[in-house]
Coordinates of C-alpha atoms in Angstrom, one line a residue:
M1 CA 2.3 5.8 5.2
N2 CA 5.1 8.4 4.8
L3 CA 5.4 10.7 7.9
A4 CA 8.6 12.5 6.9
S5 CA 6.8 15.8 6.3
Q6 CA 4.9 15.7 9.6
S7 CA 7.3 13.8 11.9
G8 CA 7.0 16.5 14.6
E9 CA 3.2 16.1 14.7
T10 CA 3.1 12.4 15.1
G11 CA 2.5 10.5 18.4
C12 CA 5.8 8.6 17.9
S13 CA 8.7 10.9 17.4
Q14 CA 10.9 8.2 15.9
L15 CA 8.5 6.9 13.3
L16 CA 8.9 8.1 9.7
F17 CA 7.3 5.4 7.6
A18 CA 5.1 2.2 7.8
N19 CA 3.7 0.0 5.1
F20 CA 2.5 -3.6 4.6
N21 CA 4.1 -5.7 1.9
Q22 CA 2.2 -6.8 -1.1
D23 CA 0.4 -9.8 0.4
N24 CA 0.1 -8.4 3.9
T25 CA 2.4 -11.0 5.5
S26 CA 4.9 -8.5 6.9
L27 CA 5.2 -4.9 8.0
A28 CA 8.0 -2.5 7.2
V29 CA 8.8 0.4 9.6
G30 CA 11.2 3.2 8.8
T31 CA 12.5 5.4 11.7
K32 CA 15.1 8.1 12.4
S33 CA 17.6 5.3 13.2
G34 CA 17.1 2.8 10.4
Y35 CA 14.3 0.3 9.6
K36 CA 12.7 -2.9 10.8
F37 CA 10.6 -5.7 9.4
F38 CA 7.9 -7.5 11.4
S39 CA 6.1 -10.8 10.6
L40 CA 2.3 -10.7 10.7
S41 CA 1.7 -14.4 11.2
S42 CA 0.4 -14.0 14.8
V43 CA -2.0 -11.8 16.6
D44 CA -0.4 -12.2 20.0
K45 CA 3.0 -11.0 19.1
L46 CA 4.7 -8.7 16.6
E47 CA 7.7 -10.8 15.7
Q48 CA 10.7 -8.8 14.5
I49 CA 12.3 -10.4 11.4
Y50 CA 15.1 -7.9 10.8
E51 CA 16.5 -4.6 12.1
C52 CA 19.0 -2.4 10.4
M53 CA 20.5 0.6 12.2
C54 CA 22.3 2.0 9.2
V55 CA 21.7 2.0 5.5
C56 CA 24.2 0.7 3.0
V57 CA 27.3 2.4 4.2
W58 CA 30.8 1.3 4.8
P59 CA 32.7 2.0 7.0
P60 CA 29.8 2.3 9.6
A61 CA 28.4 5.8 10.0
D62 CA 25.7 7.4 12.0
P63 CA 22.2 5.8 11.6
E64 CA 20.2 7.3 8.7
D65 CA 16.5 8.3 8.9
V66 CA 14.6 6.0 6.6
C67 CA 11.5 7.7 5.1
I68 CA 10.7 4.9 2.6
V69 CA 11.3 1.2 2.9
E70 CA 9.5 -1.2 0.6
R71 CA 9.9 -5.0 0.7
L72 CA 9.1 -7.3 -2.3
F73 CA 6.7 -9.8 -0.9
S74 CA 8.6 -12.1 1.5
S75 CA 11.9 -11.9 -0.3
S76 CA 15.1 -10.2 0.7
L77 CA 14.8 -7.4 -1.9
V78 CA 14.2 -4.0 -0.3
A79 CA 14.0 -0.5 -1.7
I80 CA 15.2 2.3 0.6
V81 CA 15.1 6.1 0.6
S82 CA 16.5 8.2 3.4
L83 CA 16.0 11.8 4.5
K84 CA 19.7 12.3 4.2
A85 CA 19.5 11.6 0.4
P86 CA 15.8 12.0 -0.6
R87 CA 16.6 11.8 -4.3
K88 CA 18.5 8.5 -4.1
L89 CA 16.9 5.1 -4.3
K90 CA 19.0 2.2 -2.9
V91 CA 18.0 -1.4 -3.8
C92 CA 19.5 -3.9 -1.3
H93 CA 19.5 -7.5 -0.2
F94 CA 18.8 -6.9 3.4
K95 CA 19.6 -10.4 4.8
K96 CA 23.1 -10.3 3.4
G97 CA 23.7 -6.6 4.0
T98 CA 24.6 -5.9 0.3
E99 CA 23.6 -3.1 -2.0
I100 CA 22.6 -4.2 -5.5
C101 CA 22.4 -0.8 -7.1
N102 CA 21.4 2.8 -6.5
Y103 CA 19.7 5.4 -8.7
S104 CA 19.6 9.2 -8.3
Y105 CA 16.7 11.3 -9.6
S106 CA 16.1 15.0 -10.4
N107 CA 13.7 15.5 -7.5
T108 CA 12.6 14.1 -4.2
I109 CA 11.3 10.5 -4.3
L110 CA 7.8 10.5 -2.9
A111 CA 6.8 6.9 -3.3
V112 CA 8.2 3.5 -4.4
R113 CA 6.0 0.6 -5.6
L114 CA 7.2 -3.0 -6.3
N115 CA 5.9 -6.2 -7.9
R116 CA 7.6 -9.2 -9.4
Q117 CA 8.1 -7.4 -12.8
R118 CA 8.4 -3.7 -12.1
L119 CA 9.7 -1.1 -9.7
I120 CA 8.0 2.3 -9.9
V121 CA 9.6 5.5 -8.6
C122 CA 7.2 8.4 -8.1
L123 CA 8.4 12.0 -8.2
E124 CA 6.0 15.0 -8.0
E125 CA 5.8 15.4 -11.8
S126 CA 7.2 12.2 -13.2
L127 CA 7.1 8.4 -12.8
Y128 CA 10.0 6.0 -13.6
I129 CA 9.3 2.4 -14.6
H130 CA 12.2 0.0 -13.9
N131 CA 12.6 -3.6 -14.9
I132 CA 13.0 -5.2 -11.5
R133 CA 15.3 -8.0 -12.9
D134 CA 18.1 -5.7 -13.9
M135 CA 16.8 -2.3 -12.7
K136 CA 17.0 -0.7 -16.2
V137 CA 14.7 2.3 -16.7
L138 CA 12.2 1.0 -19.3
H139 CA 10.0 4.1 -19.5
T140 CA 9.5 7.5 -18.0
I141 CA 6.1 9.2 -17.7
R142 CA 7.0 12.9 -17.7
E143 CA 5.1 16.1 -17.0
T144 CA 2.3 14.4 -14.9
P145 CA 0.0 16.7 -13.1
P146 CA 1.5 17.9 -9.8
N147 CA 1.3 15.1 -7.3
P148 CA 3.0 16.3 -4.1
S149 CA 1.8 13.4 -2.0
G150 CA 3.2 10.8 -4.4
L151 CA -0.2 9.1 -4.9
C152 CA 0.1 6.0 -7.2
A153 CA -0.7 2.3 -7.1
L154 CA 0.9 -0.7 -8.8
S155 CA -1.0 -3.9 -9.3
I156 CA 0.8 -6.8 -7.6
N157 CA -0.3 -9.2 -10.4
S158 CA 2.3 -9.9 -13.0
D159 CA -0.3 -10.7 -15.7
N160 CA -2.3 -7.5 -15.1
C161 CA 0.7 -5.2 -14.3
Y162 CA -1.0 -1.8 -14.3
L163 CA 0.0 1.5 -12.8
A164 CA -2.6 4.1 -11.6
Y165 CA -1.8 7.7 -10.9
P166 CA -3.7 11.1 -10.9
G167 CA -4.5 12.4 -14.3
S168 CA -5.5 15.9 -13.0
A169 CA -4.7 18.1 -10.0
T170 CA -8.2 19.6 -10.0
I171 CA -10.6 16.7 -10.7
G172 CA -10.5 13.0 -9.8
E173 CA -9.2 11.5 -13.1
V174 CA -7.2 8.3 -12.9
Q175 CA -4.6 7.4 -15.5
V176 CA -4.1 3.7 -15.9
F177 CA -0.8 2.6 -17.5
D178 CA 0.2 -0.8 -18.8
T179 CA 3.7 -1.3 -17.4
V180 CA 4.4 -4.4 -19.5
N181 CA 3.5 -3.1 -22.9
L182 CA 4.5 0.5 -21.8
R183 CA 1.4 2.3 -23.0
A184 CA -1.6 4.1 -21.6
A185 CA -4.5 1.7 -20.9
N186 CA -7.3 4.0 -19.9
M187 CA -8.3 7.3 -18.3
I188 CA -11.1 6.9 -15.7
P189 CA -13.2 10.0 -14.6
A190 CA -13.6 8.7 -11.1
H191 CA -14.6 11.8 -9.0
D192 CA -15.4 15.4 -9.3
S193 CA -12.8 16.3 -6.6
P194 CA -9.0 15.5 -6.8
L195 CA -8.0 12.0 -5.9
A196 CA -7.0 11.1 -2.3
A197 CA -6.4 7.3 -2.6
V198 CA -6.1 4.6 -5.2
V199 CA -5.5 0.9 -4.9
F200 CA -5.7 -2.3 -7.0
D201 CA -7.0 -5.6 -5.9
A202 CA -4.6 -8.6 -5.9
S203 CA -5.8 -9.7 -9.3
G204 CA -5.2 -6.3 -10.9
T205 CA -8.7 -6.4 -12.4
K206 CA -10.3 -3.9 -10.0
L207 CA -9.3 -0.4 -8.9
A208 CA -10.8 1.4 -5.9
T209 CA -10.7 5.2 -5.6
A210 CA -11.5 8.0 -3.2
S211 CA -11.5 11.7 -3.6
E212 CA -10.4 14.5 -1.3
K213 CA -14.0 15.0 -0.3
G214 CA -13.9 11.5 1.2
T215 CA -17.6 10.6 1.2
V216 CA -17.8 8.2 -1.7
I217 CA -15.6 5.1 -2.6
R218 CA -15.8 3.8 -6.1
V219 CA -14.6 0.5 -7.6
F220 CA -13.9 0.2 -11.4
S221 CA -13.0 -2.7 -13.7
I222 CA -9.5 -2.7 -15.1
P223 CA -8.6 -2.0 -17.9
E224 CA -12.2 -1.2 -19.1
G225 CA -12.9 1.5 -16.4
Q226 CA -16.5 0.4 -15.9
K227 CA -17.9 1.4 -12.5
L228 CA -18.7 -1.8 -10.6
F229 CA -19.4 -0.6 -7.1
E230 CA -20.1 2.7 -5.3
F231 CA -20.0 2.9 -1.5
R232 CA -20.9 5.8 0.8
R233 CA -18.5 6.3 3.6
G234 CA -20.6 9.1 5.2
V235 CA -22.7 12.2 4.6
K236 CA -22.3 14.3 7.7
R237 CA -18.7 15.5 7.0
C238 CA -15.9 15.5 4.5
V239 CA -12.8 13.7 5.7
S240 CA -9.3 13.0 4.5
I241 CA -9.0 9.4 3.3
C242 CA -5.7 7.9 4.5
S243 CA -5.8 4.5 2.8
L244 CA -7.8 2.0 0.9
A245 CA -7.1 -1.7 1.0
F246 CA -8.6 -4.8 -0.6
S247 CA -8.6 -8.2 1.0
I248 CA -6.4 -10.7 -0.9
E249 CA -9.4 -12.6 -2.3
G250 CA -11.0 -9.2 -3.3
L251 CA -14.3 -9.6 -1.4
Y252 CA -13.7 -6.8 1.1
L253 CA -12.5 -3.2 0.8
S254 CA -11.4 -1.1 3.8
A255 CA -11.2 2.7 4.0
S256 CA -9.4 4.6 6.8
S257 CA -9.4 8.3 7.3
N258 CA -8.4 11.0 9.7
T259 CA -11.5 10.2 11.8
E260 CA -11.8 7.4 14.4
T261 CA -13.8 5.2 12.1
V262 CA -12.6 2.6 9.5
H263 CA -15.2 1.4 7.1
I264 CA -15.2 -2.1 5.6
F265 CA -17.3 -2.7 2.5
K266 CA -18.3 -6.0 1.0
L267 CA -18.0 -6.3 -2.8
E268 CA -21.0 -8.4 -3.7
T269 CA -23.8 -7.8 -6.2
Q270 CA -27.2 -7.6 -4.5
K271 CA -29.5 -10.4 -5.8
E272 CA -32.9 -9.1 -6.8
K273 CA -35.7 -10.4 -4.6
P274 CA -39.3 -10.7 -5.6
A275 CA -41.3 -7.6 -4.6
E276 CA -43.1 -8.1 -1.3
E277 CA -46.0 -6.0 -0.1
P278 CA -44.9 -4.0 3.0
T279 CA -46.7 -4.8 6.2
T280 CA -45.6 -1.9 8.4
W281 CA -45.8 1.9 8.2
G282 CA -42.0 2.0 7.8
G283 CA -42.2 -0.4 4.9
Y284 CA -44.8 1.7 3.1
F285 CA -42.7 4.8 3.7
G286 CA -39.6 3.1 2.3
K287 CA -41.5 1.9 -0.8
V288 CA -42.8 5.4 -1.5
L289 CA -39.3 6.9 -0.9
M290 CA -37.6 4.5 -3.4
A291 CA -40.4 5.1 -6.0
S292 CA -39.8 8.9 -5.7
T293 CA -36.1 8.6 -6.6
T294 CA -37.2 8.6 -10.3
Y295 CA -38.1 12.3 -9.8
L296 CA -35.3 13.4 -7.5
P297 CA -32.0 15.0 -8.6
S298 CA -29.3 12.5 -9.6
Q299 CA -27.1 13.3 -6.6
V300 CA -30.0 12.4 -4.2
T301 CA -30.9 9.3 -6.1
E302 CA -27.3 8.1 -5.9
M303 CA -27.4 8.3 -2.1
F304 CA -30.2 5.7 -2.0
T305 CA -28.4 3.3 -4.4
Q306 CA -24.9 3.5 -2.8
G307 CA -23.7 0.6 -0.7
R308 CA -23.1 1.1 3.0
A309 CA -20.4 -0.3 5.2
F310 CA -20.6 -4.1 6.0
A311 CA -18.4 -3.6 9.1
T312 CA -16.8 -0.8 11.0
V313 CA -13.9 -0.3 13.3
R314 CA -13.6 2.4 16.1
L315 CA -10.0 3.4 16.5
P316 CA -8.9 4.8 19.9
F317 CA -7.7 8.0 18.2
S318 CA -8.6 10.5 15.5
G319 CA -6.5 12.9 13.5
H320 CA -3.5 10.6 13.1
K321 CA -2.3 9.5 9.6
N322 CA -2.6 5.7 9.2
I323 CA -2.6 2.8 6.8
C324 CA -4.9 -0.2 6.9
A325 CA -4.7 -3.8 5.5
L326 CA -7.1 -6.8 5.4
A327 CA -5.2 -10.0 6.1
M328 CA -5.9 -13.6 7.0
I329 CA -4.0 -14.3 10.2
Q330 CA -4.3 -17.7 11.9
K331 CA -7.2 -18.5 9.5
I332 CA -9.3 -15.5 10.7
P333 CA -9.9 -12.3 8.6
R334 CA -8.4 -9.3 10.4
L335 CA -8.2 -5.6 9.9
L336 CA -4.7 -4.1 10.6
V337 CA -4.1 -0.4 11.2
A338 CA -0.6 1.0 11.5
A339 CA -0.9 4.6 12.8
A340 CA 1.2 7.6 13.3
D341 CA 0.7 7.3 17.1
G342 CA 3.3 4.5 17.0
Y343 CA 0.9 1.5 17.3
L344 CA -0.3 -1.4 15.2
Y345 CA -4.0 -2.3 15.9
L346 CA -5.5 -5.7 15.1
Y347 CA -9.2 -6.2 14.8
N348 CA -11.3 -9.3 14.1
L349 CA -13.7 -9.2 11.2
D350 CA -16.8 -11.3 11.2
P351 CA -17.2 -12.5 7.6
Q352 CA -20.8 -13.5 8.0
E353 CA -22.4 -10.8 10.2
G354 CA -20.0 -7.8 9.8
G355 CA -20.9 -5.1 12.3
E356 CA -18.5 -3.5 14.7
C357 CA -15.1 -5.2 14.8
S358 CA -13.5 -6.0 18.1
L359 CA -10.0 -5.0 19.0
M360 CA -7.8 -8.0 19.7
K361 CA -4.3 -6.6 20.2
Q362 CA -2.2 -3.5 19.8
H363 CA 1.5 -3.5 19.4
R364 CA 4.1 -0.8 19.4
L365 CA 5.7 -0.3 16.0
D366 CA 9.1 0.0 17.6
G367 CA 8.7 -3.7 18.7
S368 CA 8.9 -3.0 22.4
A369 CA 6.7 -4.9 24.8
E370 CA 4.1 -2.3 25.6
P371 CA 1.4 -2.7 26.8
P372 CA 2.6 -5.3 29.3
N373 CA 2.4 -9.0 28.2
E374 CA 1.6 -7.9 24.7
I375 CA 4.5 -9.4 22.9
L376 CA 5.4 -13.0 23.9
E377 CA 9.0 -13.9 24.8
Q378 CA 10.9 -15.1 21.8
G379 CA 12.9 -18.3 22.0
S380 CA 16.5 -18.6 21.0
H381 CA 15.6 -20.4 17.9
D382 CA 13.7 -17.5 16.4
R383 CA 15.9 -14.6 17.4
P384 CA 15.5 -11.7 14.9
L385 CA 18.3 -10.7 12.6
T386 CA 20.1 -7.5 13.5
A387 CA 22.5 -5.5 11.4
Q388 CA 24.4 -2.4 12.5
A389 CA 25.6 -1.5 9.0
Y390 CA 25.8 -2.8 5.4
N391 CA 29.1 -3.9 4.2
T392 CA 29.3 -3.1 0.5
A393 CA 32.9 -4.3 0.0
G394 CA 31.7 -7.5 -1.7
M395 CA 28.3 -6.4 -3.1
K396 CA 26.2 -9.2 -4.6
G397 CA 23.0 -9.1 -6.6
Y398 CA 19.5 -10.3 -6.0
C399 CA 17.6 -13.3 -7.4
E400 CA 14.0 -12.3 -7.2
E401 CA 12.4 -15.7 -7.6
A402 CA 14.3 -17.3 -4.7
G403 CA 15.0 -14.2 -2.7
V404 CA 18.7 -15.2 -2.4
V405 CA 22.1 -14.2 -3.6
G406 CA 24.2 -16.2 -6.0
G407 CA 27.6 -15.8 -7.7
A408 CA 30.8 -14.1 -6.5
G409 CA 30.2 -10.6 -7.5
L410 CA 27.7 -8.0 -8.6
E411 CA 28.4 -8.4 -12.3
D412 CA 27.6 -12.1 -12.2
D413 CA 24.5 -11.6 -10.1
L414 CA 23.1 -8.9 -12.4
S415 CA 23.6 -11.2 -15.4
D416 CA 21.7 -13.9 -13.6
L417 CA 18.8 -11.5 -13.2
R418 CA 18.6 -10.5 -16.8
L419 CA 15.7 -11.5 -19.1
D420 CA 17.0 -10.0 -22.3
D421 CA 20.1 -10.6 -24.5
E422 CA 23.1 -11.7 -22.3
N423 CA 25.5 -10.0 -24.6
E424 CA 24.1 -6.6 -24.0
E425 CA 26.1 -4.2 -21.9
Q426 CA 25.2 -4.4 -18.2
P427 CA 23.4 -1.4 -16.7
P428 CA 25.4 1.1 -14.5
L429 CA 25.2 0.8 -10.8
I430 CA 24.4 4.5 -10.5
L431 CA 22.1 6.4 -12.8
E432 CA 21.8 10.1 -12.7
T433 CA 18.4 10.8 -14.3
D434 CA 17.8 14.0 -16.1

């Protein structure tokens, strides 16, 4: 959720960015004075893991406004973009306060996506694919259709390492790209209207899409592109879809919008039941109605066959940009919504009955204890890390698998990360792309 373009319209004047990490175990928040990480292991408190008031500068300078901050799972690797330098990506080891490398691009960075193999940088009309081990640019997808919102999705699965992005600015085509073999995998004609949201499930074998119309959510198999599910979010009005999110096991899919309702769909194939003779007037009417779908226009027939929401959430606001996630917290499935009003909302999801989800807690995204008694007092043993500035005098690299730094200097650390020939020349620390 990037709010840099509408920071003056949000309910929280300091908030510029919020996003969940790949497995929904932590929350990253970018503000006008730096960035923070919060643990999502508890409902009752939003525990701050780390706070940085300045981005990768030495000597210390004024705090920078962070408009993108992406963390790789629960590691120490973080990718950062600031409003002060919107064309520059900084890759840092946040716990040690060291910068690994930085890259500059020809245009504003709109989105960054990470998994254990690749780092994707999305510009309005191009995508850069980096090897996350040494940050080399492996491939550039140029002259993509205009994508001013930076819409793209990267599978978190290393075996099915696919990238999805809009294939058209006028209709809802999805381009699927294999980032391991560096070739196009498929083009999926998902919607008639331009895309508004795309997301992979955790296995990288399903892709959910929504269009700017916002009434229908579709799920496709990857890489085949076969339509598996189709859900109707509503029929009364068109909305702006803010986010789509799968649960980790892939059974549920949530869709949030600029309205007060979040829909949660269940991805299960309906088992065919033996036909039963209706016993009520309503049953007879329903049977006649379904029989008549053979003769109705295809658009009307689709409405009868599309799945409806398994569960819903009523947010205490509408009109605010937001991002949602489905996570297992304290062994209970929860829906999490981080919103531009400056709050994180946590709801319980009943996995058997569904229905309307109940609000359990809400926390301020700046970490302050409001409403009263919302965040529990932290003991001295779990005091969050705080950094005022990065010291890049002795920069060290990042070991992705362990999330720690090794070696005495950046050159040694980068060689530790390499997967290719050790005798090759090391990549530059700063790359000016054309």
